[in-house]
Amino acid sequence: MTVRDALNTALDEEMSADPKVFLMGEEVGEYQGAYKITKGLLDKYGPERVLDTPITEAGFTGIGVGAAYHGLKPVIEFMTFNFSMQAIDHIINSAAKSNYMSAGQMSVPIVFRGPNGAASGVGAQHSHCYAVWYASCPGLKVLAPYSSEDARGLLKAAIRDPDPVVFLENELLYGETFPVSAEVLDSSFCLPIGKAKIEKEGKDVTITAFSKMVGYALKAAEILAKDGISAEVINLRSIRPLDRNTINASVRKTNRLVTVEEGFPQHGVGAEICASVVEESFGYLDAPVERIAGADVPMPYAANLERLAVPQVEDIVRAAKRACYRSVSVAAAA
Amino acid sequence: MALSHLKSSSSGSNFLKPLATAFSLRRPISTSTDPITVETSVPFTTHRCDPPSRTVETSPQELLSFFRDMATMRRMEIAADSLYKAKLIRGFCHLYDGQEAVAVGMEAAITKKDSIITAYRDHCTFLGRGGTLLEIFSELMGRQGGCSSGKGGSMHFYKKKSGFYGGHGIVGAQVPLGCGLAFAHKYNKDDAVAFALYGDGAANQGQLFEALNISALWDLPVILVYGMGTAEWRAAKSPSYYKRGDYVPGLKVDGMDAFAVKQACKFAKEHALKSGPI
């Protein structure tokens, strides 16, 4: 099943199960979805439940949050999360904080979903990763699926959750196919929020990743295996709440950690994971934590520059070898 | 004292009992519901719609409740002002004294199934929706007994079960949220409307026009209620706020006249249910 179909079927099943669920966003209806994620849903559920909006994120996001205040369950699509910045006040101040500020009176069961992070050749304003922007805010849940199983299970969990959820998809993963079990295809399938998945077990080094980078980390693990390094790959699935227990348990087993993300390095997901491991498992670390992230520049357009600006499999392999003291660190060589 | 032996027949908090009983000691006040008609002080000015009648129906009971509620609101805000100056209320404290007729007139025209949302000048609107003075002062002073358990403060009062959705600190945010409440009313087909209250700051916000455009496109039963605050010449090129909706009809109402407000809200609710935003 492709990730696209996984998301489509998850939306379909949740809309069928609960009449309060509705979709809102640019091109979600008549155009069948900018990336065809919402294909067929307008025909099936009608224009009262699948709403095409003008290009006014602040307006329609606020309307979505207001509807959630009253008890409906909106799924708001951002064509990419770059445009969510137009609406970020409503995501943070109107949605995330309301439950706390009202001492529990105002639950906001809303989902904000859409593609996040680097795509291909779309330039600086269309390639930003927002994982840490949202993950730093108490009151929000932030999910980042990788496989079709992740996409189905996490989106269903997000829609059923009574709190606001930011659901970060990846445009380049939409067309990828993953094997899915019968359990995943069942309409009641749901994944827990806040639990990471160990995609591949290992004993020499832990590699954490989310979204597209999970695929890269798995490829890196194959290459490392040929050099006798057994890497454990953790698919975070949930950026907030972060599954600190799984990460720390893994580091306590392997004693070495590489964090991988596509977004900018400063104050990134890797920074938070590193801090968490230093706080909870310092004595178990045999090497400094290695952070692999996107280059600290706005995303360039030229293909060769773009390739240099995002992590590649070789970068992950090199970092894992550095963590295992199999190569000299860049700083020591200079 | 004789007052303590008398049971008040009025509904209201403990704070109101002495006031009501003092009145009933001195002279009889009618609680009759016989209709009386009153004319609004000034006629309505309209934009793209016909005005409602200047003749408003009321009753002695309603008149007394208007007085009692507005007097309570005024005293409450003045007390809050003193507490704020004494630093017993921290942070922000935005007062509504002077605008009591709007809160009271609006409540008289609608039900608790209708929704109201406003910005941070929310003390009296909250009281009108069924809040108690104890909840209000406890919240302002950061106590557990406050309506938000002390976690919200002056700007974050909510009473979801009687249709009051806050209480918002970011200027202008409440307008799209109010349109969202109207969306929910229409989705649920519950014949109720949403009132989104805003002031001069929000009147120029882009998100207001974004939400108004969508509301007009989707015929959402939302009523945008503007109330004056900042000097017009400082912020607004066009001070005719009731015309700012352009393709959306508007009504200019004397906010000092509770009957005009009641009539306007009744008219606006009917309009919103039939034809969309106003």
Short mmCIF file of N, CA and C in Angstrom, two decimals, chain A residues 188-334:
data_model
loop_
_atom_site.label_atom_id
_atom_site.label_comp_id
_atom_site.label_asym_id
_atom_site.label_seq_id
_atom_site.Cartn_x
_atom_site.Cartn_y
_atom_site.Cartn_z
N SER A 188 -10.28 -0.65 12.44
CA SER A 188 -10.09 -0.27 13.83
C SER A 188 -8.62 -0.10 14.19
N PHE A 189 -7.72 -0.30 13.20
CA PHE A 189 -6.28 -0.22 13.48
C PHE A 189 -5.90 1.18 13.94
N CYS A 190 -5.05 1.23 14.95
CA CYS A 190 -4.65 2.52 15.51
C CYS A 190 -3.29 2.33 16.18
N LEU A 191 -2.41 3.32 16.05
CA LEU A 191 -1.12 3.22 16.73
C LEU A 191 -1.12 4.14 17.94
N PRO A 192 -0.39 3.79 18.99
CA PRO A 192 -0.37 4.70 20.16
C PRO A 192 0.49 5.93 19.87
N ILE A 193 0.03 7.06 20.40
CA ILE A 193 0.80 8.29 20.24
C ILE A 193 1.87 8.32 21.33
N GLY A 194 3.10 8.67 20.98
CA GLY A 194 4.14 8.77 22.00
C GLY A 194 5.00 7.53 22.09
N LYS A 195 4.84 6.61 21.13
CA LYS A 195 5.62 5.37 21.18
C LYS A 195 6.45 5.26 19.89
N ALA A 196 7.76 5.11 20.03
CA ALA A 196 8.62 4.95 18.85
C ALA A 196 8.64 3.48 18.44
N LYS A 197 9.14 3.23 17.22
CA LYS A 197 9.22 1.84 16.77
C LYS A 197 10.67 1.49 16.44
N ILE A 198 11.12 0.35 16.94
CA ILE A 198 12.46 -0.11 16.58
C ILE A 198 12.33 -0.84 15.25
N GLU A 199 12.76 -0.16 14.19
CA GLU A 199 12.60 -0.73 12.85
C GLU A 199 13.57 -1.88 12.62
N LYS A 200 14.76 -1.74 13.21
CA LYS A 200 15.74 -2.79 13.05
C LYS A 200 16.54 -2.86 14.34
N GLU A 201 16.66 -4.08 14.90
CA GLU A 201 17.42 -4.19 16.14
C GLU A 201 18.91 -4.28 15.86
N GLY A 202 19.71 -3.74 16.83
CA GLY A 202 21.16 -3.81 16.64
C GLY A 202 21.83 -3.70 18.00
N LYS A 203 23.17 -3.79 18.01
CA LYS A 203 23.83 -3.74 19.32
C LYS A 203 25.00 -2.77 19.40
N ASP A 204 25.42 -2.17 18.28
CA ASP A 204 26.62 -1.35 18.34
C ASP A 204 26.36 0.15 18.40
N VAL A 205 25.33 0.60 17.72
CA VAL A 205 25.05 2.05 17.70
C VAL A 205 23.55 2.24 17.47
N THR A 206 22.99 3.26 18.16
CA THR A 206 21.57 3.58 17.97
C THR A 206 21.47 4.72 16.97
N ILE A 207 20.58 4.57 15.98
CA ILE A 207 20.33 5.67 15.04
C ILE A 207 18.85 6.04 15.17
N THR A 208 18.58 7.31 15.54
CA THR A 208 17.17 7.74 15.61
C THR A 208 16.87 8.57 14.37
N ALA A 209 15.64 8.43 13.87
CA ALA A 209 15.25 9.19 12.69
C ALA A 209 13.74 9.29 12.66
N PHE A 210 13.22 10.19 11.79
CA PHE A 210 11.77 10.23 11.58
C PHE A 210 11.50 10.59 10.14
N SER A 211 10.32 10.22 9.69
CA SER A 211 9.89 10.51 8.32
C SER A 211 10.87 9.91 7.30
N LYS A 212 11.16 10.62 6.27
CA LYS A 212 11.96 10.06 5.17
C LYS A 212 13.33 9.56 5.64
N MET A 213 13.88 10.16 6.65
CA MET A 213 15.22 9.78 7.11
C MET A 213 15.24 8.37 7.69
N VAL A 214 14.09 7.82 8.06
CA VAL A 214 14.07 6.43 8.55
C VAL A 214 14.53 5.51 7.44
N GLY A 215 14.05 5.78 6.23
CA GLY A 215 14.46 4.97 5.07
C GLY A 215 15.96 5.07 4.85
N TYR A 216 16.49 6.29 4.95
CA TYR A 216 17.94 6.50 4.78
C TYR A 216 18.72 5.77 5.88
N ALA A 217 18.20 5.84 7.12
CA ALA A 217 18.89 5.20 8.24
C ALA A 217 18.93 3.69 8.05
N LEU A 218 17.86 3.13 7.51
CA LEU A 218 17.83 1.68 7.29
C LEU A 218 18.85 1.30 6.21
N LYS A 219 18.95 2.13 5.17
CA LYS A 219 19.95 1.85 4.12
C LYS A 219 21.36 1.97 4.71
N ALA A 220 21.55 2.97 5.56
CA ALA A 220 22.86 3.15 6.21
C ALA A 220 23.18 1.93 7.06
N ALA A 221 22.16 1.40 7.75
CA ALA A 221 22.38 0.22 8.60
C ALA A 221 22.84 -0.97 7.79
N GLU A 222 22.29 -1.13 6.58
CA GLU A 222 22.72 -2.24 5.69
C GLU A 222 24.19 -2.09 5.34
N ILE A 223 24.58 -0.86 5.00
CA ILE A 223 25.98 -0.61 4.63
C ILE A 223 26.89 -0.85 5.84
N LEU A 224 26.46 -0.39 7.01
CA LEU A 224 27.28 -0.55 8.22
C LEU A 224 27.43 -2.03 8.57
N ALA A 225 26.37 -2.80 8.31
CA ALA A 225 26.44 -4.23 8.64
C ALA A 225 27.58 -4.89 7.89
N LYS A 226 27.80 -4.44 6.63
CA LYS A 226 28.89 -5.04 5.85
C LYS A 226 30.24 -4.74 6.49
N ASP A 227 30.32 -3.64 7.25
CA ASP A 227 31.57 -3.30 7.93
C ASP A 227 31.57 -3.81 9.35
N GLY A 228 30.66 -4.67 9.66
CA GLY A 228 30.65 -5.28 10.99
C GLY A 228 30.04 -4.42 12.09
N ILE A 229 29.32 -3.35 11.71
CA ILE A 229 28.68 -2.53 12.74
C ILE A 229 27.19 -2.82 12.70
N SER A 230 26.65 -3.25 13.84
CA SER A 230 25.23 -3.58 13.92
C SER A 230 24.47 -2.37 14.48
N ALA A 231 23.71 -1.71 13.61
CA ALA A 231 23.02 -0.48 14.03
C ALA A 231 21.58 -0.77 14.39
N GLU A 232 21.10 -0.12 15.44
CA GLU A 232 19.68 -0.22 15.83
C GLU A 232 18.99 1.04 15.33
N VAL A 233 17.99 0.87 14.48
CA VAL A 233 17.32 2.03 13.89
C VAL A 233 15.97 2.25 14.58
N ILE A 234 15.82 3.45 15.14
CA ILE A 234 14.56 3.79 15.82
C ILE A 234 13.79 4.78 14.97
N ASN A 235 12.55 4.42 14.63
CA ASN A 235 11.63 5.31 13.93
C ASN A 235 10.84 6.04 15.02
N LEU A 236 11.10 7.35 15.19
CA LEU A 236 10.50 8.08 16.32
C LEU A 236 8.98 8.08 16.29
N ARG A 237 8.37 8.19 15.13
CA ARG A 237 6.91 8.26 14.93
C ARG A 237 6.29 9.45 15.64
N SER A 238 6.69 9.71 16.86
CA SER A 238 6.07 10.77 17.65
C SER A 238 7.16 11.74 18.09
N ILE A 239 7.09 13.01 17.63
CA ILE A 239 8.11 13.98 18.04
C ILE A 239 7.72 14.60 19.37
N ARG A 240 6.41 14.78 19.58
CA ARG A 240 5.95 15.24 20.89
C ARG A 240 4.67 14.49 21.20
N PRO A 241 4.55 13.69 22.23
CA PRO A 241 5.61 13.39 23.18
C PRO A 241 6.70 12.48 22.58
N LEU A 242 7.93 12.78 22.95
CA LEU A 242 9.07 12.01 22.45
C LEU A 242 9.18 10.73 23.29
N ASP A 243 9.44 9.60 22.66
CA ASP A 243 9.53 8.34 23.40
C ASP A 243 10.93 8.21 24.03
N ARG A 244 11.12 8.98 25.09
CA ARG A 244 12.45 9.01 25.71
C ARG A 244 12.84 7.64 26.26
N ASN A 245 11.87 6.89 26.73
CA ASN A 245 12.18 5.57 27.31
C ASN A 245 12.80 4.65 26.28
N THR A 246 12.16 4.57 25.09
CA THR A 246 12.70 3.67 24.07
C THR A 246 14.09 4.11 23.64
N ILE A 247 14.27 5.42 23.47
CA ILE A 247 15.57 5.92 23.02
C ILE A 247 16.64 5.63 24.07
N ASN A 248 16.35 5.94 25.31
CA ASN A 248 17.34 5.72 26.36
C ASN A 248 17.64 4.24 26.58
N ALA A 249 16.62 3.41 26.51
CA ALA A 249 16.85 1.97 26.68
C ALA A 249 17.78 1.47 25.58
N SER A 250 17.58 2.00 24.37
CA SER A 250 18.42 1.57 23.26
C SER A 250 19.87 2.04 23.47
N VAL A 251 20.03 3.29 23.88
CA VAL A 251 21.39 3.82 24.08
C VAL A 251 22.09 3.08 25.22
N ARG A 252 21.33 2.70 26.23
CA ARG A 252 21.94 1.94 27.33
C ARG A 252 22.43 0.59 26.85
N LYS A 253 21.80 0.11 25.75
CA LYS A 253 22.21 -1.18 25.19
C LYS A 253 23.42 -1.01 24.27
N THR A 254 23.39 0.01 23.39
CA THR A 254 24.44 0.14 22.39
C THR A 254 25.58 1.07 22.81
N ASN A 255 25.29 2.01 23.71
CA ASN A 255 26.25 2.99 24.22
C ASN A 255 26.67 4.06 23.23
N ARG A 256 26.06 4.08 22.04
CA ARG A 256 26.44 5.09 21.05
C ARG A 256 25.19 5.58 20.33
N LEU A 257 25.19 6.89 19.99
CA LEU A 257 23.96 7.44 19.42
C LEU A 257 24.24 8.37 18.25
N VAL A 258 23.48 8.18 17.18
CA VAL A 258 23.48 9.12 16.05
C VAL A 258 22.04 9.57 15.86
N THR A 259 21.80 10.89 15.84
CA THR A 259 20.44 11.36 15.58
C THR A 259 20.41 11.91 14.16
N VAL A 260 19.33 11.62 13.44
CA VAL A 260 19.23 12.04 12.05
C VAL A 260 17.94 12.82 11.83
N GLU A 261 18.04 13.96 11.16
CA GLU A 261 16.84 14.71 10.78
C GLU A 261 17.16 15.54 9.55
N GLU A 262 16.12 15.90 8.81
CA GLU A 262 16.33 16.69 7.60
C GLU A 262 16.34 18.19 7.87
N GLY A 263 15.76 18.58 9.00
CA GLY A 263 15.60 19.99 9.30
C GLY A 263 16.91 20.63 9.74
N PHE A 264 16.84 21.91 10.07
CA PHE A 264 18.04 22.65 10.45
C PHE A 264 18.60 22.14 11.76
N PRO A 265 19.92 22.24 11.95
CA PRO A 265 20.53 21.61 13.12
C PRO A 265 20.28 22.33 14.44
N GLN A 266 20.26 23.67 14.43
CA GLN A 266 20.19 24.35 15.71
C GLN A 266 18.81 24.17 16.35
N HIS A 267 18.82 23.80 17.61
CA HIS A 267 17.57 23.55 18.36
C HIS A 267 16.70 22.51 17.68
N GLY A 268 17.32 21.51 17.07
CA GLY A 268 16.55 20.50 16.35
C GLY A 268 16.12 19.33 17.22
N VAL A 269 15.50 18.36 16.57
CA VAL A 269 15.04 17.15 17.27
C VAL A 269 16.25 16.44 17.87
N GLY A 270 17.36 16.40 17.12
CA GLY A 270 18.56 15.74 17.61
C GLY A 270 19.10 16.42 18.86
N ALA A 271 18.97 17.74 18.92
CA ALA A 271 19.44 18.46 20.10
C ALA A 271 18.66 18.02 21.33
N GLU A 272 17.35 17.88 21.16
CA GLU A 272 16.51 17.46 22.29
C GLU A 272 16.81 16.03 22.71
N ILE A 273 17.01 15.14 21.70
CA ILE A 273 17.31 13.75 22.03
C ILE A 273 18.66 13.66 22.74
N CYS A 274 19.62 14.42 22.26
CA CYS A 274 20.95 14.43 22.90
C CYS A 274 20.83 14.87 24.36
N ALA A 275 20.09 15.94 24.59
CA ALA A 275 19.92 16.43 25.96
C ALA A 275 19.25 15.38 26.83
N SER A 276 18.24 14.72 26.26
CA SER A 276 17.52 13.70 27.03
C SER A 276 18.45 12.56 27.42
N VAL A 277 19.28 12.13 26.46
CA VAL A 277 20.18 11.00 26.73
C VAL A 277 21.26 11.42 27.73
N VAL A 278 21.76 12.63 27.60
CA VAL A 278 22.77 13.11 28.56
C VAL A 278 22.18 13.19 29.96
N GLU A 279 20.92 13.61 30.03
CA GLU A 279 20.28 13.72 31.35
C GLU A 279 20.03 12.36 31.97
N GLU A 280 19.63 11.39 31.14
CA GLU A 280 19.17 10.12 31.73
C GLU A 280 20.16 8.98 31.61
N SER A 281 21.06 9.03 30.61
CA SER A 281 21.92 7.86 30.39
C SER A 281 23.37 8.25 30.16
N PHE A 282 23.82 9.32 30.78
CA PHE A 282 25.19 9.81 30.54
C PHE A 282 26.24 8.75 30.76
N GLY A 283 26.09 8.03 31.86
CA GLY A 283 27.10 7.03 32.21
C GLY A 283 27.21 5.90 31.21
N TYR A 284 26.18 5.75 30.38
CA TYR A 284 26.18 4.64 29.42
C TYR A 284 26.83 5.02 28.09
N LEU A 285 27.06 6.32 27.87
CA LEU A 285 27.59 6.74 26.57
C LEU A 285 29.09 6.45 26.50
N ASP A 286 29.50 5.79 25.41
CA ASP A 286 30.92 5.53 25.21
C ASP A 286 31.53 6.49 24.21
N ALA A 287 30.70 7.35 23.61
CA ALA A 287 31.20 8.30 22.61
C ALA A 287 30.26 9.49 22.61
N PRO A 288 30.74 10.65 22.12
CA PRO A 288 29.83 11.80 22.03
C PRO A 288 28.68 11.49 21.07
N VAL A 289 27.54 12.13 21.33
CA VAL A 289 26.39 11.93 20.44
C VAL A 289 26.67 12.63 19.11
N GLU A 290 26.38 11.96 18.01
CA GLU A 290 26.56 12.56 16.68
C GLU A 290 25.22 13.04 16.16
N ARG A 291 25.19 14.31 15.68
CA ARG A 291 23.94 14.87 15.14
C ARG A 291 24.09 15.02 13.64
N ILE A 292 23.17 14.42 12.90
CA ILE A 292 23.14 14.64 11.45
C ILE A 292 21.88 15.43 11.16
N ALA A 293 22.01 16.57 10.49
CA ALA A 293 20.84 17.39 10.19
C ALA A 293 21.05 18.05 8.83
N GLY A 294 20.05 18.77 8.39
CA GLY A 294 20.18 19.52 7.15
C GLY A 294 21.22 20.62 7.33
N ALA A 295 21.75 21.13 6.23
CA ALA A 295 22.75 22.19 6.32
C ALA A 295 22.11 23.47 6.86
N ASP A 296 22.91 24.25 7.57
CA ASP A 296 22.38 25.46 8.23
C ASP A 296 22.28 26.62 7.25
N VAL A 297 21.58 26.39 6.14
CA VAL A 297 21.35 27.43 5.13
C VAL A 297 19.93 27.28 4.62
N PRO A 298 19.33 28.39 4.14
CA PRO A 298 18.03 28.22 3.47
C PRO A 298 18.23 27.27 2.28
N MET A 299 17.27 26.44 2.01
CA MET A 299 17.41 25.39 0.99
C MET A 299 17.72 25.97 -0.39
N PRO A 300 18.84 25.57 -0.99
CA PRO A 300 19.13 26.09 -2.33
C PRO A 300 18.30 25.38 -3.39
N TYR A 301 18.26 25.98 -4.58
CA TYR A 301 17.45 25.43 -5.66
C TYR A 301 18.23 24.42 -6.53
N ALA A 302 19.45 24.74 -6.91
CA ALA A 302 20.20 23.88 -7.83
C ALA A 302 20.30 22.47 -7.26
N ALA A 303 20.14 21.49 -8.16
CA ALA A 303 20.05 20.10 -7.69
C ALA A 303 21.28 19.66 -6.93
N ASN A 304 22.46 20.06 -7.41
CA ASN A 304 23.67 19.61 -6.71
C ASN A 304 23.78 20.26 -5.33
N LEU A 305 23.38 21.52 -5.23
CA LEU A 305 23.43 22.19 -3.94
C LEU A 305 22.38 21.62 -3.00
N GLU A 306 21.20 21.32 -3.57
CA GLU A 306 20.13 20.77 -2.72
C GLU A 306 20.58 19.43 -2.13
N ARG A 307 21.27 18.63 -2.96
CA ARG A 307 21.73 17.33 -2.48
C ARG A 307 22.71 17.51 -1.32
N LEU A 308 23.52 18.56 -1.40
CA LEU A 308 24.48 18.80 -0.32
C LEU A 308 23.82 19.36 0.94
N ALA A 309 22.63 19.92 0.78
CA ALA A 309 21.98 20.59 1.91
C ALA A 309 21.15 19.66 2.78
N VAL A 310 20.86 18.46 2.27
CA VAL A 310 20.10 17.51 3.10
C VAL A 310 20.97 16.28 3.38
N PRO A 311 20.71 15.60 4.50
CA PRO A 311 21.54 14.42 4.82
C PRO A 311 21.38 13.34 3.75
N GLN A 312 22.49 12.67 3.44
CA GLN A 312 22.45 11.53 2.54
C GLN A 312 22.86 10.30 3.32
N VAL A 313 22.65 9.12 2.72
CA VAL A 313 22.96 7.87 3.43
C VAL A 313 24.44 7.85 3.85
N GLU A 314 25.34 8.36 2.98
CA GLU A 314 26.78 8.34 3.32
C GLU A 314 27.05 9.14 4.59
N ASP A 315 26.28 10.26 4.79
CA ASP A 315 26.51 11.07 5.99
C ASP A 315 26.18 10.28 7.25
N ILE A 316 25.11 9.50 7.17
CA ILE A 316 24.70 8.71 8.33
C ILE A 316 25.73 7.62 8.60
N VAL A 317 26.22 7.00 7.54
CA VAL A 317 27.23 5.94 7.70
C VAL A 317 28.49 6.51 8.35
N ARG A 318 28.93 7.66 7.84
CA ARG A 318 30.13 8.30 8.40
C ARG A 318 29.95 8.63 9.87
N ALA A 319 28.78 9.16 10.23
CA ALA A 319 28.52 9.54 11.62
C ALA A 319 28.52 8.33 12.53
N ALA A 320 27.93 7.24 12.03
CA ALA A 320 27.89 6.02 12.85
C ALA A 320 29.31 5.50 13.07
N LYS A 321 30.12 5.58 12.03
CA LYS A 321 31.51 5.11 12.17
C LYS A 321 32.28 6.00 13.15
N ARG A 322 32.04 7.29 13.09
CA ARG A 322 32.69 8.21 14.06
C ARG A 322 32.28 7.84 15.46
N ALA A 323 30.98 7.56 15.65
CA ALA A 323 30.49 7.22 17.00
C ALA A 323 31.11 5.91 17.48
N CYS A 324 31.45 5.04 16.51
CA CYS A 324 32.04 3.76 16.90
C CYS A 324 33.55 3.83 16.90
N TYR A 325 34.11 5.04 16.81
CA TYR A 325 35.56 5.26 16.79
C TYR A 325 36.22 4.49 15.65
N ARG A 326 35.51 4.39 14.53
CA ARG A 326 36.10 3.72 13.38
C ARG A 326 36.69 4.72 12.41
N SER A 327 36.48 6.03 12.68
CA SER A 327 37.09 7.04 11.81
C SER A 327 37.34 8.28 12.66
N VAL A 328 38.19 9.15 12.15
CA VAL A 328 38.57 10.33 12.93
C VAL A 328 37.51 11.41 12.72
N SER A 329 37.17 12.14 13.80
CA SER A 329 36.13 13.17 13.66
C SER A 329 36.68 14.33 12.85
N VAL A 330 35.82 15.07 12.22
CA VAL A 330 36.20 16.20 11.36
C VAL A 330 37.01 17.22 12.15
N ALA A 331 36.58 17.52 13.37
CA ALA A 331 37.25 18.55 14.18
C ALA A 331 38.68 18.12 14.49
N ALA A 332 38.88 16.86 14.83
CA ALA A 332 40.24 16.39 15.19
C ALA A 332 41.15 16.42 13.98
N ALA A 333 40.58 16.16 12.79
CA ALA A 333 41.40 16.12 11.57
C ALA A 333 41.86 17.52 11.18
N ALA A 334 41.07 18.54 11.52
CA ALA A 334 41.37 19.93 11.10
C ALA A 334 42.37 20.65 11.99
#
